[in-house]
Amino acid sequence: MKRFIITLGAVLFALLVLAQENVQMTDSLDMELDSIMKHWEITLDEVVVKSTLPKTQIKGDALRTTVAGSVLEKSGSTTDLLAKLPMLKAGKGEGVEVIGRGAAEVYINGRKVMDMNELDRLRSDQIQSVDIVQNPGARYSASTKAVVRIQLKKQQGEGISVLDNLDAYYQYNGTIHNNIDVNYRTGGLDLTASLWTGTFGGKSLQENTLRYMLGPDVYAGVSTQEQFTRYNGYSPQLQFNYMINENHSLGAFYKWDVATRNRSHGFLNTDSYLNGEKVERSESNLDINRDKHIHIVNGYYSGKVKNLSIDFNMDLLFNRNTDNSNTTEATTDYVSGEIANHIVDNHTRSTNNLCAFKLVLAHPVWEGNLSFGGEYSRNRRTDIYTYESSEVLPVKASDNVITENMASAFVDYGRRFGRVFLQAGLRYEHLDNIYMDFGVKDESMSRGYGDIFPTAVISMPVGKTQLSLTYRKDINRPSYDNLTNSTIYINRYTYQRGNPYLKPNYIHNLVLNMAYQWLNVSATYGRDIDFITMLTEPFPGSEDPYVSLLHPANSDQAFNKFTLSAYARPVISFWHPVFSAYVSFQDYKQMDMTGKTVTMNRPLVQLSWSNDFVLPRNYRLYLNMFGSTCGDYSNFRITRGKFTTVLGAQREFSLGQAGRLNVDMRVIDPFCTNVNKGTIMGVRELDCYNPAKTTFELNVTWKFNEAQKKYKGTGAGENMKQRM
């Protein structure tokens, strides 16, 4: 590690010296250019062009970053690009998070991204700009915490184009997948056929310690889990877009996701201690088979009649998931010496049948813009759970059907007063939930409620600094998995179950943004009510005090959250560094294993330093580093800091008439320092530990006669889709 630090320091010092020489040369040129520009301005119809715009600027309710023409074009995948933008966290297949707000909905040319793997397949040089919205307006569902809008480049050209992307990486096992897009464009018609295929091999390691009090005694269960996963998948996709004229366009989109032969196997071993003395050992062998099918259909119309803009979307989604698992457990009692065997088979099947419609209208009013519309969605969710066991267990089979109907309406008005932009909106959502248990309606679990959600935006420049202040009230409705009353067997002493009595979680958010040239600063305040968290508690009704139940629950106290983040992206010759810092505070209260209420208010700090080196002959090197400290996040206490390094190299080759080839190689966490360790606080505390893993990755992208997609569907029923 010392050698690495010394070497890294020497390399960065050399780069700084070289960069300084280039900066001195460019500074002298800049001085001459500045003297010329002071006396030069171009006037066209009373429009004066005086300077270039900053790379990231405030546009109404969003932070907009222009990607085209910058070094960000060569980031690789869209996931790699988003990880380098202000306030964003993104990882392969993990989705996108806006710091201080949570998971974000991602839109590409107005179409909602349903599969986050799509961001790994879309290349960064296809993107024109990215908008980051921390407090979305009233046209978005109240459950939407943040929005990332990706605008693709508008490219000309007709005929057939091909884009093929091959991605391979190795961690403990090899994974390889390929996606090919074939596009045909003529006149106003645009047709695209895609096929993704892949095989995944993964391994997960985790160590847990469960601690709690049994009267004056202290129990501790130390578990080690290792699981290997292998599955094959494919996903064909078809879409068409037809632009009738500049005012009217329509299109449709179909996607089928299939995961076959999805098999996991491994072990879960637990040693039980009472007052520090080992009393029992449990050894479990796990075997899980999963199957997944998802059908997604979207149709849209986008048009304009005089000054009235019309945006209509229809969505259909059908999915089926089956999960069959076998647990063979041997328990050794160190007090009596007895050995007991347990065999449990779990069978879970769930389906969703969703239809959704969304209409958004916009019209100029009083020198501003008035938007209004509505949305309706209906989903029928089924959850069936059965099991076979060699002994009597404190669980029961379940057959639940949840039918939800949600209707919403919104109005949003924005207007510019000189240099000040104001926008205000109001959204109303009403949800009816019918809960059926074995075909009989359960009145205590069925509910209906309506809520009003206000939004507001004010943005303006102050000198050379751009400022914006936004407010939003949003809601976090429980996922369907969390609402089921199925109880799943993990091992002899641990069960997991949903909670049909969960209440929605409401959050009031206030966000202040500042942008000055290459520097961005953001401050976020949130008031969290009925927060949904995971708790480990004694199993209700069990005569054995050692049996624990893991389940979701609402916090009985509201709490405050505050985050502060800063982002800087200067340019020093061929060196393009990105610095970001993030700190969060909270005052969440939670009861610990002793019955004492503790305030979880330890600050959490995250730092990152990304470096891109643009070299001659289309070479590019990058060195990215990420670190975080100990701290508190809701009822999770991070007890160990972590550090991650990414080293990579990229080169683009011109193949003449055969197109372009881009090769990207990288190693992630080569020093195995990205360790996760923390404690889920509660009356039964759970320590969690995940060791670090080094990953090697190779990505090859071939583009031939590339033509850009222009699908404009935005999607409907996003709230229900996200909860699935």
XYZ file of C-alpha atoms in Angstrom:
724
model
C 0.000 0.000 0.000
C 2.895 2.378 0.828
C 4.484 1.662 -2.557
C 1.224 2.487 -4.264
C 0.867 5.799 -2.420
C 4.470 6.788 -3.215
C 4.067 5.825 -6.872
C 0.738 7.625 -7.128
C 2.231 10.748 -5.577
C 5.144 10.710 -8.018
C 2.840 10.280 -11.018
C 0.506 13.068 -9.917
C 3.464 15.366 -9.204
C 4.838 14.769 -12.703
C 1.401 15.387 -14.193
C 1.039 18.602 -12.213
C 4.424 19.857 -13.446
C 3.522 19.051 -17.055
C 0.053 20.519 -16.619
C 1.510 23.697 -15.104
C 3.752 24.149 -18.135
C 0.716 23.813 -20.399
C -1.321 26.115 -18.162
C 1.376 28.808 -18.383
C 1.341 28.555 -22.173
C -2.445 28.661 -22.354
C -2.594 31.470 -19.777
C -0.517 33.714 -22.042
C -2.808 32.890 -24.954
C -5.876 33.478 -22.768
C -4.578 36.936 -21.796
C -4.220 37.894 -25.459
C -7.665 36.487 -26.260
C -9.210 38.299 -23.295
C -7.780 41.606 -24.476
C -9.275 40.979 -27.910
C -12.648 39.824 -26.537
C -12.994 42.964 -24.438
C -13.311 44.937 -27.670
C -15.169 42.319 -29.680
C -18.821 41.368 -29.566
C -21.049 39.950 -32.258
C -24.486 41.493 -32.629
C -27.265 39.626 -34.479
C -30.742 41.143 -34.267
C -29.891 42.772 -30.920
C -28.588 39.459 -29.466
C -25.081 39.901 -28.056
C -22.756 36.905 -27.650
C -20.117 37.732 -25.030
C -18.912 34.483 -23.392
C -19.344 30.737 -23.204
C -21.760 29.100 -20.777
C -20.531 27.117 -17.745
C -20.450 23.324 -18.065
C -23.073 22.772 -15.373
C -25.731 25.437 -14.979
C -29.084 25.855 -13.302
C -32.031 25.581 -15.712
C -35.279 26.165 -13.825
C -35.647 23.215 -11.454
C -32.616 21.307 -12.804
C -28.836 21.215 -12.884
C -27.957 20.811 -16.570
C -24.615 19.420 -17.691
C -23.698 19.598 -21.374
C -21.911 16.384 -22.313
C -21.422 16.847 -26.069
C -18.079 18.409 -26.884
C -16.579 17.781 -23.422
C -14.282 15.108 -22.008
C -17.391 13.513 -20.496
C -18.212 12.155 -23.975
C -15.445 9.580 -23.515
C -16.607 8.310 -20.119
C -17.646 4.943 -21.551
C -21.117 3.795 -20.563
C -23.869 6.125 -19.394
C -23.439 4.666 -15.897
C -19.781 5.763 -15.941
C -20.843 9.215 -17.129
C -23.524 9.725 -14.462
C -21.072 8.780 -11.692
C -19.022 11.875 -12.661
C -21.869 14.404 -12.531
C -22.791 16.669 -9.592
C -24.850 15.071 -6.793
C -25.068 11.669 -8.516
C -24.089 8.132 -7.511
C -24.336 5.359 -10.106
C -23.122 1.775 -10.361
C -23.411 -1.075 -12.840
C -26.945 -2.473 -12.644
C -27.529 -0.609 -9.357
C -29.583 2.346 -10.545
C -28.946 6.036 -9.995
C -29.083 7.957 -6.726
C -29.206 11.715 -6.185
C -27.235 12.512 -3.042
C -29.477 13.767 -0.278
C -32.680 12.686 -2.051
C -32.435 8.986 -2.859
C -33.150 6.777 -5.876
C -33.868 8.698 -9.075
C -36.157 7.983 -12.003
C -34.175 8.110 -15.244
C -35.611 9.274 -18.576
C -33.959 8.987 -21.994
C -35.498 11.397 -24.520
C -38.607 11.461 -22.341
C -38.948 7.667 -22.042
C -38.776 6.181 -18.542
C -35.933 3.667 -18.108
C -37.356 0.468 -16.621
C -34.183 -1.627 -16.764
C -31.111 0.115 -15.308
C -28.886 -2.230 -17.316
C -29.874 -0.052 -20.275
C -27.571 2.638 -18.861
C -24.655 0.224 -19.129
C -25.448 -0.431 -22.790
C -25.946 3.225 -23.844
C -22.633 4.953 -24.625
C -21.703 8.371 -23.253
C -20.833 9.807 -26.700
C -24.486 9.404 -27.713
C -25.603 11.950 -25.095
C -26.176 15.665 -25.612
C -26.976 16.753 -22.039
C -28.113 15.521 -18.622
C -30.574 17.282 -16.287
C -30.523 16.483 -12.561
C -33.752 17.396 -10.746
C -33.562 17.107 -6.950
C -37.152 18.230 -6.300
C -39.319 17.192 -9.307
C -42.376 19.256 -10.203
C -46.059 18.371 -9.914
C -46.190 16.470 -13.238
C -44.142 13.672 -11.642
C -45.600 11.148 -9.221
C -45.407 12.172 -5.556
C -43.303 9.063 -4.882
C -40.574 10.303 -7.236
C -37.648 11.477 -5.101
C -35.475 12.781 -7.941
C -35.289 12.725 -11.728
C -32.399 12.389 -14.174
C -33.303 13.437 -17.731
C -30.931 12.308 -20.486
C -31.169 14.018 -23.866
C -29.560 12.172 -26.778
C -27.809 13.847 -29.668
C -29.856 14.639 -32.746
C -28.095 12.915 -35.604
C -28.919 13.002 -39.274
C -28.753 10.197 -41.803
C -30.929 7.439 -43.159
C -30.550 3.751 -43.797
C -29.318 0.943 -41.536
C -26.974 1.442 -38.584
C -25.573 -1.075 -36.098
C -24.275 -0.697 -32.553
C -22.851 -3.734 -30.751
C -21.638 -3.665 -27.151
C -19.763 -6.553 -25.502
C -19.120 -6.410 -21.762
C -17.148 -8.994 -19.805
C -15.975 -8.904 -16.205
C -14.557 -11.259 -13.629
C -14.955 -11.159 -9.885
C -15.127 -14.631 -8.375
C -16.705 -15.961 -11.556
C -16.920 -14.754 -15.119
C -19.808 -12.742 -16.557
C -20.288 -11.868 -20.217
C -23.155 -10.235 -22.072
C -23.733 -8.619 -25.441
C -26.265 -6.141 -26.764
C -26.833 -5.405 -30.449
C -29.026 -2.596 -31.810
C -30.065 -2.507 -35.466
C -31.695 0.738 -36.539
C -33.441 1.618 -39.805
C -34.408 5.178 -40.590
C -36.193 6.642 -43.601
C -38.077 9.930 -43.724
C -40.066 10.286 -40.516
C -39.989 6.552 -39.701
C -37.476 5.155 -37.240
C -37.354 1.391 -36.460
C -35.065 -0.290 -33.930
C -34.609 -3.947 -33.016
C -32.375 -4.916 -30.085
C -31.269 -8.161 -28.502
C -29.459 -8.485 -25.179
C -28.087 -11.875 -24.155
C -25.812 -12.767 -21.296
C -24.644 -15.210 -18.693
C -23.916 -14.086 -15.149
C -21.695 -15.724 -12.568
C -21.464 -14.182 -9.124
C -20.543 -14.872 -5.548
C -21.642 -13.079 -2.385
C -20.009 -13.250 1.026
C -21.524 -11.899 4.213
C -20.936 -12.169 7.942
C -23.644 -11.215 10.448
C -23.827 -11.066 14.237
C -27.239 -10.888 15.907
C -27.180 -9.634 19.525
C -29.960 -9.123 22.059
C -30.867 -9.421 25.741
C -32.751 -12.329 27.279
C -33.368 -10.926 30.750
C -29.880 -10.511 32.262
C -28.308 -12.792 29.628
C -26.721 -11.695 26.362
C -27.296 -13.814 23.258
C -25.108 -13.581 20.160
C -25.527 -15.478 16.906
C -22.489 -15.277 14.600
C -23.344 -16.230 10.988
C -21.250 -16.735 7.866
C -23.002 -16.914 4.504
C -21.573 -17.691 1.081
C -23.685 -17.935 -2.050
C -22.855 -18.667 -5.696
C -25.242 -17.547 -8.437
C -25.371 -18.459 -12.113
C -28.055 -17.548 -14.624
C -28.650 -16.973 -18.319
C -30.857 -14.250 -19.679
C -32.040 -12.613 -22.857
C -34.079 -9.540 -23.684
C -35.434 -8.787 -27.188
C -36.783 -5.293 -27.789
C -38.687 -3.589 -30.608
C -39.637 0.050 -31.023
C -40.815 2.414 -33.702
C -41.150 6.159 -33.881
C -43.061 7.932 -36.644
C -42.821 11.693 -37.006
C -45.828 12.740 -39.055
C -44.601 16.342 -39.171
C -42.837 18.732 -36.834
C -45.968 18.990 -34.650
C -47.086 15.364 -34.422
C -45.296 12.095 -33.648
C -46.274 8.719 -32.253
C -44.604 5.440 -31.419
C -44.636 2.139 -29.557
C -42.133 0.125 -27.554
C -42.061 -3.564 -26.542
C -39.568 -5.390 -24.346
C -39.400 -8.955 -23.009
C -36.978 -9.738 -20.157
C -36.263 -13.380 -19.387
C -33.928 -14.885 -16.784
C -33.623 -18.662 -17.166
C -31.736 -21.273 -15.194
C -31.234 -18.767 -12.392
C -29.716 -20.976 -9.721
C -28.023 -20.115 -6.441
C -26.394 -22.457 -3.966
C -24.309 -21.957 -0.867
C -24.263 -22.265 2.888
C -25.299 -20.391 6.034
C -23.522 -21.397 9.246
C -24.421 -19.898 12.640
C -22.687 -20.257 16.012
C -24.822 -19.314 19.031
C -23.313 -17.871 22.212
C -24.921 -17.213 25.603
C -22.938 -14.843 27.807
C -19.889 -15.541 25.650
C -20.144 -19.343 25.878
C -20.813 -21.353 22.716
C -24.049 -23.309 23.075
C -25.059 -24.363 19.556
C -24.008 -24.560 15.898
C -26.318 -24.539 12.895
C -25.105 -25.590 9.435
C -27.442 -24.959 6.504
C -27.076 -25.812 2.829
C -29.102 -23.560 0.540
C -30.315 -24.267 -2.973
C -32.487 -21.703 -4.797
C -34.031 -21.775 -8.289
C -35.605 -18.644 -9.725
C -37.449 -17.829 -12.921
C -38.419 -14.377 -14.199
C -40.470 -13.140 -17.172
C -41.380 -9.472 -17.762
C -43.351 -7.986 -20.672
C -43.328 -4.179 -21.055
C -45.386 -2.249 -23.632
C -45.461 1.513 -24.080
C -47.336 3.613 -26.632
C -47.223 7.392 -26.942
C -48.446 10.368 -28.891
C -46.756 13.771 -28.761
C -48.275 16.692 -30.602
C -49.096 20.350 -30.762
C -52.355 21.961 -31.862
C -51.847 25.713 -32.209
C -50.397 26.642 -28.791
C -51.611 23.523 -26.969
C -48.987 20.815 -26.396
C -50.229 17.246 -25.897
C -48.286 14.349 -24.380
C -50.120 11.011 -23.964
C -48.655 7.715 -22.760
C -50.071 4.237 -22.213
C -48.186 1.491 -20.380
C -48.789 -2.222 -19.901
C -46.595 -4.432 -17.729
C -46.955 -8.134 -16.984
C -44.432 -10.099 -14.965
C -44.154 -13.480 -13.293
C -41.541 -14.473 -10.716
C -41.125 -17.907 -9.146
C -38.707 -18.742 -6.351
C -38.172 -22.289 -5.091
C -35.632 -22.856 -2.335
C -34.462 -25.834 -0.293
C -32.776 -25.536 3.101
C -31.131 -28.535 4.739
C -30.047 -27.685 8.276
C -28.127 -29.636 10.917
C -28.137 -28.248 14.477
C -25.655 -29.380 17.148
C -26.460 -28.659 20.822
C -23.131 -28.299 22.658
C -24.827 -28.688 26.073
C -26.625 -32.002 25.451
C -24.594 -33.166 22.446
C -27.766 -33.845 20.444
C -27.868 -33.330 16.666
C -31.143 -32.382 14.959
C -31.829 -32.207 11.227
C -34.300 -29.859 9.570
C -35.443 -29.779 5.949
C -37.580 -26.907 4.627
C -38.742 -26.217 1.064
C -40.049 -22.708 0.308
C -42.167 -21.971 -2.783
C -43.008 -18.368 -3.729
C -44.847 -17.138 -6.819
C -45.734 -13.527 -7.571
C -47.305 -11.778 -10.560
C -48.147 -8.204 -11.557
C -50.661 -7.034 -14.147
C -50.422 -3.294 -14.657
C -52.108 -0.834 -16.989
C -51.527 2.913 -16.805
C -52.483 6.046 -18.732
C -50.978 9.531 -18.485
C -52.000 12.785 -20.192
C -50.065 16.061 -19.918
C -51.282 19.294 -21.570
C -49.405 22.597 -21.724
C -50.421 26.064 -22.948
C -48.898 29.552 -22.724
C -50.742 31.728 -20.185
C -49.860 35.291 -19.054
C -46.356 35.170 -20.565
C -45.713 31.900 -18.727
C -46.486 28.241 -19.268
C -49.384 26.345 -17.692
C -49.187 22.547 -17.509
C -52.009 20.313 -16.322
C -53.113 16.728 -16.687
C -53.752 13.468 -14.940
C -52.766 9.846 -14.575
C -54.562 6.584 -13.835
C -53.011 3.221 -13.027
C -54.302 -0.159 -11.915
C -52.294 -3.147 -10.769
C -53.281 -6.613 -9.618
C -50.530 -8.222 -7.551
C -50.609 -11.869 -6.418
C -48.338 -13.495 -3.810
C -48.571 -17.205 -3.119
C -46.308 -18.877 -0.543
C -46.226 -22.547 0.462
C -43.672 -24.714 2.225
C -42.905 -28.275 3.204
C -41.028 -29.005 6.436
C -39.810 -31.983 8.406
C -41.154 -30.335 11.573
C -43.810 -27.862 12.693
C -42.806 -24.247 12.070
C -44.373 -20.978 13.315
C -45.299 -20.033 9.725
C -48.285 -20.589 7.487
C -49.021 -20.704 3.783
C -50.424 -17.528 2.228
C -52.393 -16.559 -0.849
C -52.667 -12.769 -1.146
C -54.079 -10.597 -3.915
C -53.551 -6.832 -3.743
C -55.513 -4.688 -6.184
C -54.552 -1.025 -6.332
C -56.218 1.779 -8.247
C -54.527 5.166 -8.251
C -55.776 8.347 -9.886
C -54.016 11.697 -9.872
C -54.372 15.204 -11.274
C -51.918 18.079 -11.332
C -51.501 21.706 -12.327
C -48.156 23.480 -12.720
C -47.401 27.082 -13.719
C -44.017 28.639 -14.460
C -43.086 32.145 -15.540
C -39.984 34.285 -15.843
C -39.971 37.768 -14.316
C -36.901 39.402 -15.778
C -33.973 37.298 -14.549
C -36.089 35.494 -11.939
C -37.881 32.238 -12.766
C -40.829 31.121 -10.617
C -42.767 27.863 -10.779
C -45.462 26.428 -8.515
C -47.467 23.239 -8.748
C -50.087 21.192 -6.964
C -50.722 17.466 -7.320
C -53.536 15.324 -5.895
C -53.275 11.533 -5.675
C -55.923 9.095 -4.496
C -55.200 5.401 -3.926
C -57.609 2.531 -3.222
C -56.084 -0.714 -1.984
C -58.064 -3.977 -1.747
C -56.328 -6.786 0.162
C -57.608 -10.348 -0.379
C -56.459 -13.257 1.808
C -57.350 -16.674 0.310
C -60.135 -15.027 -1.689
C -61.650 -13.141 1.281
C -61.330 -9.388 1.586
C -59.446 -8.290 4.707
C -60.970 -4.975 5.756
C -58.199 -4.235 8.268
C -55.554 -4.400 5.539
C -57.562 -2.682 2.783
C -57.313 1.071 2.705
C -57.994 4.180 0.680
C -56.499 7.628 1.066
C -55.894 10.838 -0.851
C -53.163 13.442 -0.467
C -52.191 16.864 -1.831
C -48.552 17.450 -2.782
C -47.294 21.027 -3.391
C -44.098 21.972 -5.278
C -42.335 25.311 -5.773
C -39.227 26.594 -7.577
C -37.412 29.943 -7.639
C -34.162 30.436 -9.554
C -32.129 33.500 -10.473
C -28.569 34.688 -11.078
C -26.701 36.743 -8.483
C -23.742 38.221 -10.282
C -21.940 35.299 -11.920
C -23.530 32.820 -9.510
C -26.727 30.941 -10.318
C -29.077 30.108 -7.443
C -32.210 28.004 -7.108
C -34.452 27.119 -4.179
C -37.014 24.300 -4.493
C -39.631 22.764 -2.178
C -41.505 19.504 -2.522
C -43.620 17.178 -0.427
C -43.339 13.576 -1.520
C -44.407 10.112 -0.426
C -42.770 6.710 -0.201
C -45.379 3.984 -0.536
C -44.379 0.491 0.670
C -43.244 -1.960 -2.007
C -45.522 -4.910 -2.687
C -42.930 -7.265 -1.181
C -43.102 -5.328 2.082
C -46.921 -5.489 2.164
C -47.225 -9.281 1.973
C -47.883 -11.276 5.146
C -45.884 -14.297 3.934
C -43.332 -15.584 6.467
C -40.207 -17.123 4.920
C -37.900 -19.562 6.724
C -34.201 -18.575 6.695
C -32.904 -20.884 9.418
C -34.121 -22.324 12.709
C -33.878 -19.006 14.538
C -34.478 -16.447 11.773
C -37.629 -15.724 9.735
C -38.526 -12.889 7.380
C -41.954 -11.380 6.750
C -43.664 -8.356 5.234
C -46.062 -6.010 7.013
C -49.526 -5.327 5.491
C -50.116 -2.587 8.090
C -47.279 -0.372 6.847
C -48.169 3.295 6.420
C -46.776 5.540 3.669
C -43.686 7.583 4.462
C -44.002 11.384 3.912
C -41.040 13.713 3.415
C -40.888 17.517 3.214
C -37.828 18.630 1.220
C -36.101 21.961 0.731
C -33.106 22.165 -1.673
C -30.759 25.117 -2.275
C -28.413 24.961 -5.290
C -25.538 27.221 -6.287
C -23.536 27.060 -9.541
C -20.448 29.169 -10.234
C -18.388 28.299 -13.315
C -16.974 24.814 -12.553
C -18.136 24.772 -8.898
C -21.522 23.466 -7.665
C -22.791 23.467 -4.079
C -26.063 21.984 -2.827
C -27.771 21.992 0.585
C -30.794 19.784 1.336
C -33.130 19.732 4.340
C -35.726 17.011 4.863
C -38.385 16.265 7.487
C -39.105 12.516 7.491
C -42.444 11.207 8.856
C -43.330 7.491 9.313
C -39.973 6.359 7.931
C -39.981 2.697 6.778
C -37.088 0.641 8.111
C -36.123 -3.006 8.657
C -36.176 -4.312 12.237
C -35.180 -7.581 13.907
C -37.474 -8.424 16.837
C -38.654 -11.465 18.851
C -40.984 -13.652 16.791
C -44.573 -12.836 17.906
C -46.229 -15.770 19.685
C -43.158 -18.007 19.681
C -42.415 -19.892 22.889
C -38.730 -20.011 21.976
C -37.124 -16.651 22.917
C -34.236 -17.289 20.523
C -36.438 -17.071 17.412
C -36.190 -13.696 15.605
C -38.321 -12.040 12.921
C -36.898 -9.630 10.326
C -39.634 -7.317 9.023
C -40.333 -3.744 7.826
C -41.883 -1.218 10.222
C -42.721 2.476 10.460
C -40.629 4.607 12.768
C -42.766 6.080 15.557
C -40.864 9.389 15.522
C -40.316 11.971 12.802
C -36.741 13.102 12.276
C -34.700 15.716 10.410
C -32.058 15.216 7.730
C -29.540 17.720 6.404
C -26.990 17.207 3.623
C -24.329 19.457 2.160
C -22.436 18.599 -1.016
C -19.851 20.341 -3.191
C -18.636 19.460 -6.674
C -15.754 20.930 -8.694
C -14.607 20.057 -12.222
C -11.688 22.269 -13.327
C -9.677 21.586 -16.486
C -5.860 21.628 -16.383
C -4.576 20.958 -19.885
C -4.996 17.218 -20.622
C -5.880 16.533 -16.966
C -9.604 16.643 -16.095
C -10.049 16.151 -12.345
C -13.401 15.982 -10.557
C -13.600 16.644 -6.824
C -16.726 16.059 -4.765
C -17.536 16.061 -1.058
C -20.732 15.122 0.759
C -21.703 15.254 4.428
C -25.042 14.289 5.990
C -26.555 14.854 9.431
C -29.687 13.474 11.081
C -31.355 13.136 14.485
C -32.986 9.707 14.090
C -33.943 8.044 17.403
C -33.881 4.276 17.874
C -34.082 1.887 20.833
C -30.985 -0.290 21.276
C -30.674 -3.850 22.637
C -30.562 -2.604 26.253
C -33.914 -0.823 25.872
C -32.294 2.611 25.876
C -33.258 5.184 23.236
C -30.213 6.493 21.381
C -29.997 9.413 18.947
C -28.258 8.350 15.744
C -26.642 11.650 14.805
C -23.110 10.766 13.815
C -22.232 12.670 10.609
C -21.434 10.676 7.464
C -18.788 12.039 5.074
C -18.125 10.823 1.522
C -15.276 12.048 -0.707
C -14.378 11.281 -4.307
C -11.566 12.268 -6.651
C -11.832 11.268 -10.307
C -9.079 11.896 -12.842
C -9.278 11.648 -16.626
C -6.098 12.023 -18.685
C -6.780 12.725 -22.360
C -3.717 11.656 -24.355
C -2.767 11.745 -28.056
C -3.833 9.062 -30.547
C -7.258 8.615 -28.894
C -5.854 7.200 -25.657
C -7.471 7.967 -22.333
C -6.401 6.943 -18.833
C -8.412 7.340 -15.666
C -7.841 6.982 -11.954
C -10.866 7.304 -9.676
C -10.887 7.163 -5.874
C -13.855 7.088 -3.497
C -13.896 7.070 0.295
C -16.391 7.355 3.142
C -16.228 7.600 6.915
C -18.168 6.037 9.752
C -21.568 7.603 10.417
C -25.335 7.094 10.768
C -27.932 6.643 8.031
C -31.492 6.196 9.376
C -31.195 3.200 11.793
C -28.005 1.880 10.143
C -24.724 2.764 11.864
C -21.672 2.483 9.589
C -18.844 1.343 11.844
C -15.956 1.184 9.373
C -14.786 3.620 6.724
C -14.049 2.364 3.223
C -11.981 3.296 0.200
C -12.256 2.276 -3.464
C -9.921 2.716 -6.426
C -10.682 2.325 -10.142
C -7.822 2.158 -12.667
C -8.568 2.079 -16.381
C -7.454 2.720 -19.939
C -9.475 3.382 -23.076
C -8.752 3.780 -26.776
C -10.907 4.390 -29.822
C -9.994 2.938 -33.231
C -11.227 4.106 -36.604
C -12.165 1.243 -38.930
C -12.796 3.437 -41.945
C -16.025 2.508 -43.691
C -16.505 -0.306 -41.153
C -17.210 2.223 -38.392
C -15.533 2.797 -35.030
C -14.292 0.484 -32.280
C -13.880 1.523 -28.640
C -11.951 -0.668 -26.158
C -12.165 0.032 -22.417
C -10.285 -1.956 -19.751
C -10.410 -1.366 -16.002
C -9.742 -2.899 -12.601
C -12.043 -1.992 -9.715
C -10.836 -2.060 -6.103
C -7.441 -3.701 -6.818
C -6.363 -3.346 -3.162
C -9.587 -4.842 -1.694
C -10.303 -1.847 0.517
C -14.014 -1.430 -0.295
C -15.296 -3.117 2.870
C -18.876 -2.655 4.126
C -19.404 -2.907 7.867
C -22.232 -1.578 10.024
C -25.003 -2.268 12.524
C -28.776 -2.211 12.092
C -29.862 -0.792 15.441
C -32.890 -2.118 17.329
C -33.953 -4.224 20.281
C -32.148 -6.996 18.419
C -29.020 -5.528 16.826
C -27.601 -6.979 13.633
C -23.952 -6.437 12.665
C -23.285 -6.772 8.926
C -19.951 -7.270 7.179
C -19.191 -7.680 3.467
C -15.548 -8.226 2.435
C -14.047 -6.396 -0.529
C -13.829 -7.926 -4.011
C -11.570 -7.014 -6.946
C -13.276 -6.840 -10.347
C -11.665 -6.913 -13.797
C -13.738 -5.538 -16.671
C -13.428 -5.346 -20.456
C -15.846 -3.441 -22.682
C -15.778 -3.412 -26.496
C -18.196 -1.241 -28.503
C -18.556 -1.279 -32.297
C -20.544 1.373 -34.147
C -21.387 1.190 -37.828
C -23.189 3.976 -39.717
C -24.657 5.074 -36.394
C -28.106 6.690 -36.416
C -29.591 7.985 -33.209
C -32.814 6.721 -31.678
C -35.562 9.274 -31.240
C -38.192 7.461 -29.196
C -40.275 10.001 -27.264
C -42.452 7.902 -24.953
C -42.357 9.105 -21.335
C -44.180 6.251 -19.592
C -47.112 6.082 -17.187
C -47.761 4.311 -13.898
C -44.173 4.853 -12.754
C -45.064 4.706 -9.052
C -46.468 1.179 -9.275
C -43.651 0.032 -11.569
C -41.025 1.208 -9.114
C -42.730 -0.600 -6.213
C -42.618 -3.873 -8.191
